Structures are given as structure tokens and as C-alpha cells.
Amino acid sequence: MSHEDERPEHRLRRELPEEVAASASSEAPVPGERIASGVTGRQRLVEGLWPPRVSRAQLIVAVLLFGLGFGLAVQVASNSNSDSALRGARQEDLVRILDELDDRTQRLEDEKQGLQKQRDELENSSDQAEEARKQTAEKEKQLGILAGTVAAQGPGITMTIDDTKGTVEADMLLDAIQELRAAGAEAIQVNGVRVVANTYLSDSDKSVSVDGNKINAPYRFKVIGKPQDLEPALNIPGGVVQTLEKEQATVTVGRSAKIVVDALRAAKQPDYARSSSR
């Protein structure tokens, strides 16, 4: 062996390839081990996903989220139907609906001002007891009209429903009564029967019963209230008149400066309740 071969740099060049090869061969993964490791990972993933392990708290949260989502979906669908109905309405129909909303807002504002006026009169009256008796007597008359124990007269409308096909049912007349009440009707009479807060309607042998009193077509409504509010409320798009006309009934609505509602109801005496005033 020459002296050049024994020099350190020559010895390093001769040994370096062997070390690199040995290192590469020792670090390279065995093909069989790679496949086994991949199969084990999939098995672990499957075992982690199935069967599902759901705690009671997670189940409750899932049910609540489902209920919330269902409610939102129903609300969105309802709003979409309402928006589509208004979107397809004519301009004059939209104006009529807007006027009806404005009228209801004005009625509530008038009622608020009336109550505030009564309060101010009681606070500022020199004889508060006398003023209280005066307001109580006036309130008694108003409640008597609402309860149907007192006759009433005033401006309002008349509505006649001619049902020649026999298609008008009790729920349709009830919708008319509810719409009139919402529009500010103060007294209602249908075919000689006074309508009050606890009035009920039912179908009876191709006719309608009001509080157990059978009435037949044509159905005649006598309503006391502001005619400018009552008539538009019945004629709004998709309202009472259009619904009845779809059932092939003929509806006639007229305004009048004087409507007399004279059908009375007997005042009921409570069986057990007694006044606690002394």
C-alpha cells in the first residue's frame, strides 16, 4: 500500500460510499411494513366512526338544533308565501292594505288618548268622587253595549250574504265577525242574534247556529262602527268578501249613517262569585 492511499482524505473518499449506502438501506421503510401500517390506520378510522358513540348531552343539543332549524324553515316559508301574495297584488290593493293598517294604528292611538284623558280628568277634578261616578256610569253603558244587554245605535254598515248554493259555513261567518271586530266594530247583530265576546258559531243541517240559535241564509249583518274602517276591512285582497265569493255566495256591503242594533242578551248572574266591595 502506497503512502497516498494511507492519507486521510483518500481513506475518507474510499469509505464514504459504503457508509451512505448502509445508512440509506437502514432508513428505507420495508414495503410490507408500509402496507401493514396503512391498513391499521383505516381500521382505526372505521372503529372510531362506527358504531357512533353519542352522549346524552350531545343528543339533546342535536334535538334542539333540529327544532330550531325546522322553525326557521317554517318561518322563511311563511314569509315567502306572504311576500309572494303581496308581490302579486295590484297597486290599489296594496294601497287599501296600507290604509287598513294606518286606520288600526289610529284607532289604537285614539284609545290611548281617551284613557289618558280620563286619567287627567280624575287627577284634576275638584270632586274626584263625583268624576269617578260619572266615568263609572259611562263605562257601564259601554260595557252593556259590548255585553249585548243594552241596545245601541250609530253609524256603521250592513252586510248581506246570499248563499243560494249552501256553501257558506260557520267558520266563514266567524271570520267575518273577527274581521269586523279587528276593524273596530262596537256592536254586531246577525239575523236577530246579538254577537258578544263569547259568541260561538256551528254548522247545523246545511245552515248555521249562532249561540245555539239556528239562522238561515241570507245572512244579514248589522254592524255599528266607523264605516270608513269596516267596509275596507271586508274588501281587502283575500279577505272576507273574496273568500265568500269564491264559494259562489253573493255579498253586499253598504254604509249607513244610522244602524240600530236592538237584539239583546239576558244578563247572566254568577252562581258563586260575589262582589268584594263594601
mmCIF file of C-alpha atoms in Angstrom:
data_model
loop_
_atom_site.group_PDB
_atom_site.id
_atom_site.type_symbol
_atom_site.label_atom_id
_atom_site.label_comp_id
_atom_site.label_asym_id
_atom_site.label_seq_id
_atom_site.Cartn_x
_atom_site.Cartn_y
_atom_site.Cartn_z
ATOM 1 C CA MET A 1 0.000 0.000 0.000
ATOM 2 C CA SER A 2 1.367 3.392 -1.016
ATOM 3 C CA HIS A 3 1.665 6.410 1.187
ATOM 4 C CA GLU A 4 -1.000 8.240 -0.838
ATOM 5 C CA ASP A 5 -3.564 5.542 -0.036
ATOM 6 C CA GLU A 6 -2.895 5.949 3.637
ATOM 7 C CA ARG A 7 -3.515 9.702 3.579
ATOM 8 C CA PRO A 8 -6.688 10.653 5.498
ATOM 9 C CA GLU A 9 -8.537 12.313 2.610
ATOM 10 C CA HIS A 10 -8.060 9.287 0.345
ATOM 11 C CA ARG A 11 -9.276 6.940 3.055
ATOM 12 C CA LEU A 12 -12.421 9.135 3.513
ATOM 13 C CA ARG A 13 -13.255 9.011 -0.203
ATOM 14 C CA ARG A 14 -12.958 5.257 -0.218
ATOM 15 C CA GLU A 15 -15.165 4.702 2.855
ATOM 16 C CA LEU A 16 -17.887 7.367 2.203
ATOM 17 C CA PRO A 17 -19.937 5.499 -0.461
ATOM 18 C CA GLU A 18 -20.141 2.433 1.722
ATOM 19 C CA GLU A 19 -21.426 4.488 4.701
ATOM 20 C CA VAL A 20 -24.035 6.299 2.612
ATOM 21 C CA ALA A 21 -25.330 3.076 1.173
ATOM 22 C CA ALA A 22 -25.509 1.478 4.561
ATOM 23 C CA SER A 23 -27.351 4.479 6.009
ATOM 24 C CA ALA A 24 -29.853 4.579 3.114
ATOM 25 C CA SER A 25 -30.544 0.889 3.376
ATOM 26 C CA SER A 26 -31.067 1.067 7.127
ATOM 27 C CA GLU A 27 -33.516 4.031 6.951
ATOM 28 C CA ALA A 28 -35.642 2.869 3.963
ATOM 29 C CA PRO A 29 -39.070 1.505 5.054
ATOM 30 C CA VAL A 30 -39.884 -2.075 4.351
ATOM 31 C CA PRO A 31 -42.740 -2.370 1.774
ATOM 32 C CA GLY A 32 -44.541 -4.923 3.838
ATOM 33 C CA GLU A 33 -44.423 -2.673 6.907
ATOM 34 C CA ARG A 34 -45.884 0.326 4.902
ATOM 35 C CA ILE A 35 -48.894 -1.706 3.782
ATOM 36 C CA ALA A 36 -49.476 -3.062 7.250
ATOM 37 C CA SER A 37 -49.312 0.438 8.709
ATOM 38 C CA GLY A 38 -51.868 1.777 6.121
ATOM 39 C CA VAL A 39 -54.363 -0.986 6.858
ATOM 40 C CA THR A 40 -54.098 -0.359 10.557
ATOM 41 C CA GLY A 41 -54.877 3.356 10.070
ATOM 42 C CA ARG A 42 -58.069 2.623 8.105
ATOM 43 C CA GLN A 43 -59.158 0.114 10.669
ATOM 44 C CA ARG A 44 -58.639 2.640 13.423
ATOM 45 C CA LEU A 45 -60.645 5.249 11.487
ATOM 46 C CA VAL A 46 -63.544 2.846 10.963
ATOM 47 C CA GLU A 47 -63.514 1.815 14.579
ATOM 48 C CA GLY A 48 -63.589 5.482 15.624
ATOM 49 C CA LEU A 49 -66.586 6.326 13.433
ATOM 50 C CA TRP A 50 -68.746 3.214 13.826
ATOM 51 C CA PRO A 51 -70.626 2.405 15.889
ATOM 52 C CA PRO A 52 -71.307 6.083 16.797
ATOM 53 C CA ARG A 53 -70.846 6.997 20.422
ATOM 54 C CA VAL A 54 -73.287 9.802 21.318
ATOM 55 C CA SER A 55 -73.619 11.144 24.824
ATOM 56 C CA ARG A 56 -76.907 12.331 26.305
ATOM 57 C CA ALA A 57 -75.823 15.973 26.188
ATOM 58 C CA GLN A 58 -74.906 15.702 22.504
ATOM 59 C CA LEU A 59 -78.274 14.107 21.737
ATOM 60 C CA ILE A 60 -80.162 16.925 23.499
ATOM 61 C CA VAL A 61 -78.160 19.569 21.625
ATOM 62 C CA ALA A 62 -78.862 17.803 18.315
ATOM 63 C CA VAL A 63 -82.613 17.718 19.007
ATOM 64 C CA LEU A 64 -82.636 21.401 19.949
ATOM 65 C CA LEU A 65 -80.719 22.349 16.810
ATOM 66 C CA PHE A 66 -83.107 20.308 14.681
ATOM 67 C CA GLY A 67 -86.122 22.046 16.242
ATOM 68 C CA LEU A 68 -84.541 25.457 15.708
ATOM 69 C CA GLY A 69 -83.774 24.689 12.093
ATOM 70 C CA PHE A 70 -87.269 23.393 11.442
ATOM 71 C CA GLY A 71 -88.812 26.516 12.995
ATOM 72 C CA LEU A 72 -86.633 28.785 10.887
ATOM 73 C CA ALA A 73 -87.554 26.868 7.750
ATOM 74 C CA VAL A 74 -91.270 27.194 8.501
ATOM 75 C CA GLN A 75 -90.888 30.914 9.227
ATOM 76 C CA VAL A 76 -88.997 31.509 5.994
ATOM 77 C CA ALA A 77 -91.616 29.577 4.016
ATOM 78 C CA SER A 78 -94.431 31.558 5.638
ATOM 79 C CA ASN A 79 -92.735 34.865 4.924
ATOM 80 C CA SER A 80 -92.086 33.788 1.347
ATOM 81 C CA ASN A 81 -95.760 32.940 0.812
ATOM 82 C CA SER A 82 -96.853 36.256 2.316
ATOM 83 C CA ASP A 83 -94.325 38.190 0.261
ATOM 84 C CA SER A 84 -95.351 36.414 -2.933
ATOM 85 C CA ALA A 85 -99.022 37.200 -2.262
ATOM 86 C CA LEU A 86 -98.252 40.885 -1.748
ATOM 87 C CA ARG A 87 -95.877 40.892 -4.706
ATOM 88 C CA GLY A 88 -98.676 39.721 -6.981
ATOM 89 C CA ALA A 89 -101.264 42.180 -5.645
ATOM 90 C CA ARG A 90 -102.380 45.190 -7.623
ATOM 91 C CA GLN A 91 -101.325 48.688 -6.666
ATOM 92 C CA GLU A 92 -104.804 49.675 -5.487
ATOM 93 C CA ASP A 93 -104.937 46.533 -3.327
ATOM 94 C CA LEU A 94 -101.617 47.414 -1.696
ATOM 95 C CA VAL A 95 -102.843 50.942 -1.040
ATOM 96 C CA ARG A 96 -106.006 49.539 0.550
ATOM 97 C CA ILE A 97 -103.992 47.228 2.824
ATOM 98 C CA LEU A 98 -101.748 50.110 3.856
ATOM 99 C CA ASP A 99 -104.787 52.290 4.619
ATOM 100 C CA GLU A 100 -106.248 49.500 6.755
ATOM 101 C CA LEU A 101 -103.042 49.275 8.795
ATOM 102 C CA ASP A 102 -102.979 53.045 9.220
ATOM 103 C CA ASP A 103 -106.611 53.015 10.395
ATOM 104 C CA ARG A 104 -105.904 50.354 13.009
ATOM 105 C CA THR A 105 -102.917 52.300 14.255
ATOM 106 C CA GLN A 106 -105.049 55.431 14.519
ATOM 107 C CA ARG A 107 -107.768 53.588 16.473
ATOM 108 C CA LEU A 108 -105.228 52.367 18.998
ATOM 109 C CA GLU A 109 -103.817 55.872 19.320
ATOM 110 C CA ASP A 110 -107.329 57.306 19.869
ATOM 111 C CA GLU A 111 -107.998 54.715 22.551
ATOM 112 C CA LYS A 112 -104.736 55.590 24.261
ATOM 113 C CA GLN A 113 -105.587 59.291 24.233
ATOM 114 C CA GLY A 114 -109.062 58.586 25.616
ATOM 115 C CA LEU A 115 -107.617 56.673 28.555
ATOM 116 C CA GLN A 116 -105.097 59.414 29.213
ATOM 117 C CA LYS A 117 -107.912 61.988 29.167
ATOM 118 C CA GLN A 118 -109.894 60.022 31.750
ATOM 119 C CA ARG A 119 -106.837 59.813 33.969
ATOM 120 C CA ASP A 120 -106.224 63.557 33.674
ATOM 121 C CA GLU A 121 -109.857 64.352 34.489
ATOM 122 C CA LEU A 122 -109.694 62.220 37.605
ATOM 123 C CA GLU A 123 -106.439 63.799 38.727
ATOM 124 C CA ASN A 124 -107.502 67.401 38.051
ATOM 125 C CA SER A 125 -111.147 67.278 39.134
ATOM 126 C CA SER A 126 -112.050 69.185 42.299
ATOM 127 C CA ASP A 127 -114.571 66.499 43.182
ATOM 128 C CA GLN A 128 -112.786 63.302 42.274
ATOM 129 C CA ALA A 129 -115.516 61.096 43.739
ATOM 130 C CA GLU A 130 -118.180 62.670 41.517
ATOM 131 C CA GLU A 131 -115.946 62.448 38.478
ATOM 132 C CA ALA A 132 -115.261 58.796 39.243
ATOM 133 C CA ARG A 133 -119.012 58.066 39.473
ATOM 134 C CA LYS A 134 -119.568 59.857 36.168
ATOM 135 C CA GLN A 135 -116.903 57.831 34.415
ATOM 136 C CA THR A 136 -118.203 54.637 36.008
ATOM 137 C CA ALA A 137 -121.712 55.269 34.670
ATOM 138 C CA GLU A 138 -120.334 55.942 31.196
ATOM 139 C CA LYS A 139 -118.212 52.814 31.378
ATOM 140 C CA GLU A 140 -121.264 50.810 32.430
ATOM 141 C CA LYS A 141 -123.092 51.868 29.274
ATOM 142 C CA GLN A 142 -120.129 50.922 27.132
ATOM 143 C CA LEU A 143 -119.819 47.520 28.787
ATOM 144 C CA GLY A 144 -123.581 46.991 28.421
ATOM 145 C CA ILE A 145 -123.254 47.532 24.662
ATOM 146 C CA LEU A 146 -120.316 45.145 24.463
ATOM 147 C CA ALA A 147 -122.131 42.555 26.589
ATOM 148 C CA GLY A 148 -125.275 42.864 24.480
ATOM 149 C CA THR A 149 -127.551 43.817 27.374
ATOM 150 C CA VAL A 150 -128.175 47.339 26.046
ATOM 151 C CA ALA A 151 -129.481 48.402 22.632
ATOM 152 C CA ALA A 152 -127.235 50.617 20.548
ATOM 153 C CA GLN A 153 -127.417 52.841 17.518
ATOM 154 C CA GLY A 154 -124.910 54.764 15.456
ATOM 155 C CA PRO A 155 -123.127 54.845 12.116
ATOM 156 C CA GLY A 156 -121.991 51.611 10.587
ATOM 157 C CA ILE A 157 -122.554 49.149 7.787
ATOM 158 C CA THR A 158 -124.906 46.381 6.723
ATOM 159 C CA MET A 159 -123.649 43.224 5.053
ATOM 160 C CA THR A 160 -125.892 40.670 3.367
ATOM 161 C CA ILE A 161 -124.581 37.253 2.364
ATOM 162 C CA ASP A 162 -126.864 35.443 -0.080
ATOM 163 C CA ASP A 163 -125.949 31.745 -0.092
ATOM 164 C CA THR A 164 -128.060 30.061 -2.781
ATOM 165 C CA LYS A 165 -125.609 27.134 -3.154
ATOM 166 C CA GLY A 166 -125.487 26.337 0.551
ATOM 167 C CA THR A 167 -121.686 26.539 0.603
ATOM 168 C CA VAL A 168 -121.251 29.123 3.368
ATOM 169 C CA GLU A 169 -120.208 27.507 6.635
ATOM 170 C CA ALA A 170 -119.947 28.678 10.218
ATOM 171 C CA ASP A 171 -116.204 29.292 10.116
ATOM 172 C CA MET A 172 -116.652 31.737 7.221
ATOM 173 C CA LEU A 173 -119.166 33.794 9.180
ATOM 174 C CA LEU A 174 -116.869 33.648 12.195
ATOM 175 C CA ASP A 175 -114.028 35.030 10.059
ATOM 176 C CA ALA A 176 -116.311 37.907 9.066
ATOM 177 C CA ILE A 177 -117.118 38.653 12.714
ATOM 178 C CA GLN A 178 -113.455 38.552 13.705
ATOM 179 C CA GLU A 179 -112.505 40.869 10.844
ATOM 180 C CA LEU A 180 -115.228 43.326 11.852
ATOM 181 C CA ARG A 181 -114.064 43.277 15.464
ATOM 182 C CA ALA A 182 -110.486 43.908 14.395
ATOM 183 C CA ALA A 183 -111.710 46.856 12.319
ATOM 184 C CA GLY A 184 -113.353 48.465 15.364
ATOM 185 C CA ALA A 185 -116.919 47.142 15.358
ATOM 186 C CA GLU A 186 -118.656 48.061 18.623
ATOM 187 C CA ALA A 187 -121.924 46.150 18.202
ATOM 188 C CA ILE A 188 -122.824 43.309 15.824
ATOM 189 C CA GLN A 189 -126.128 41.599 15.141
ATOM 190 C CA VAL A 190 -126.631 38.656 12.768
ATOM 191 C CA ASN A 191 -130.183 37.706 11.763
ATOM 192 C CA GLY A 192 -131.629 38.937 15.042
ATOM 193 C CA VAL A 193 -128.922 37.390 17.266
ATOM 194 C CA ARG A 194 -126.602 39.695 19.208
ATOM 195 C CA VAL A 195 -122.945 38.845 18.856
ATOM 196 C CA VAL A 196 -120.848 39.229 22.021
ATOM 197 C CA ALA A 197 -117.398 38.224 23.203
ATOM 198 C CA ASN A 198 -118.303 34.592 23.973
ATOM 199 C CA THR A 199 -120.474 34.022 20.897
ATOM 200 C CA TYR A 200 -119.909 30.702 19.142
ATOM 201 C CA LEU A 201 -120.985 29.511 15.701
ATOM 202 C CA SER A 202 -121.547 25.971 14.473
ATOM 203 C CA ASP A 203 -122.846 24.208 11.370
ATOM 204 C CA SER A 204 -126.363 22.820 11.704
ATOM 205 C CA ASP A 205 -128.179 20.914 8.916
ATOM 206 C CA LYS A 206 -126.881 22.987 5.976
ATOM 207 C CA SER A 207 -127.356 26.171 7.975
ATOM 208 C CA VAL A 208 -125.558 27.955 10.805
ATOM 209 C CA SER A 209 -126.279 28.253 14.518
ATOM 210 C CA VAL A 210 -125.238 31.329 16.488
ATOM 211 C CA ASP A 211 -125.111 30.633 20.232
ATOM 212 C CA GLY A 212 -127.486 27.731 19.627
ATOM 213 C CA ASN A 213 -129.947 29.841 17.572
ATOM 214 C CA LYS A 214 -130.378 28.465 14.080
ATOM 215 C CA ILE A 215 -130.245 31.081 11.319
ATOM 216 C CA ASN A 216 -130.745 30.643 7.599
ATOM 217 C CA ALA A 217 -129.455 32.440 4.520
ATOM 218 C CA PRO A 218 -129.418 35.192 3.567
ATOM 219 C CA TYR A 219 -127.242 36.185 6.493
ATOM 220 C CA ARG A 220 -127.721 39.847 7.422
ATOM 221 C CA PHE A 221 -125.100 41.632 9.496
ATOM 222 C CA LYS A 222 -125.862 44.934 11.232
ATOM 223 C CA VAL A 223 -122.640 46.471 12.493
ATOM 224 C CA ILE A 224 -122.043 49.709 14.398
ATOM 225 C CA GLY A 225 -118.676 51.321 13.971
ATOM 226 C CA LYS A 226 -116.741 53.642 11.719
ATOM 227 C CA PRO A 227 -117.918 52.844 8.167
ATOM 228 C CA GLN A 228 -114.629 54.056 6.679
ATOM 229 C CA ASP A 229 -112.858 51.308 8.625
ATOM 230 C CA LEU A 230 -115.391 48.491 8.482
ATOM 231 C CA GLU A 231 -116.054 48.345 4.743
ATOM 232 C CA PRO A 232 -112.387 48.327 3.593
ATOM 233 C CA ALA A 233 -111.612 45.625 6.155
ATOM 234 C CA LEU A 234 -114.104 43.299 4.481
ATOM 235 C CA ASN A 235 -112.882 44.070 0.964
ATOM 236 C CA ILE A 236 -109.134 43.650 1.412
ATOM 237 C CA PRO A 237 -107.492 41.215 -1.058
ATOM 238 C CA GLY A 238 -108.008 37.674 0.137
ATOM 239 C CA GLY A 239 -110.413 38.910 2.806
ATOM 240 C CA VAL A 240 -113.974 38.061 3.752
ATOM 241 C CA VAL A 241 -115.741 39.193 0.587
ATOM 242 C CA GLN A 242 -113.349 37.454 -1.797
ATOM 243 C CA THR A 243 -113.446 34.250 0.239
ATOM 244 C CA LEU A 244 -117.244 34.155 0.217
ATOM 245 C CA GLU A 245 -117.416 34.957 -3.480
ATOM 246 C CA LYS A 246 -115.112 32.019 -4.191
ATOM 247 C CA GLU A 247 -117.797 29.866 -2.543
ATOM 248 C CA GLN A 248 -120.310 31.293 -5.057
ATOM 249 C CA ALA A 249 -122.002 33.455 -2.438
ATOM 250 C CA THR A 250 -123.176 36.992 -3.176
ATOM 251 C CA VAL A 251 -122.009 39.647 -0.713
ATOM 252 C CA THR A 252 -123.460 43.156 -0.486
ATOM 253 C CA VAL A 253 -121.907 45.764 1.818
ATOM 254 C CA GLY A 254 -123.435 49.205 2.367
ATOM 255 C CA ARG A 255 -122.649 52.143 4.617
ATOM 256 C CA SER A 256 -125.290 53.865 6.720
ATOM 257 C CA ALA A 257 -125.364 56.906 8.980
ATOM 258 C CA LYS A 258 -127.652 55.115 11.444
ATOM 259 C CA ILE A 259 -127.622 51.437 12.320
ATOM 260 C CA VAL A 260 -129.859 50.122 15.093
ATOM 261 C CA VAL A 261 -128.746 47.013 16.960
ATOM 262 C CA ASP A 262 -131.659 46.104 19.217
ATOM 263 C CA ALA A 263 -131.226 42.374 19.796
ATOM 264 C CA LEU A 264 -130.491 41.894 23.497
ATOM 265 C CA ARG A 265 -128.997 39.200 25.631
ATOM 266 C CA ALA A 266 -130.043 38.488 29.176
ATOM 267 C CA ALA A 267 -127.517 39.496 31.786
ATOM 268 C CA LYS A 268 -126.169 36.407 33.482
ATOM 269 C CA GLN A 269 -125.860 36.286 37.231
ATOM 270 C CA PRO A 270 -122.848 34.393 38.555
ATOM 271 C CA ASP A 271 -123.604 31.299 40.597
ATOM 272 C CA TYR A 272 -120.739 31.613 43.032
ATOM 273 C CA ALA A 273 -118.899 34.913 42.524
ATOM 274 C CA ARG A 274 -119.925 37.839 44.729
ATOM 275 C CA SER A 275 -118.741 41.430 44.747
ATOM 276 C CA SER A 276 -115.965 42.039 47.274
ATOM 277 C CA SER A 277 -116.660 45.804 47.521
ATOM 278 C CA ARG A 278 -118.135 47.064 50.792
#
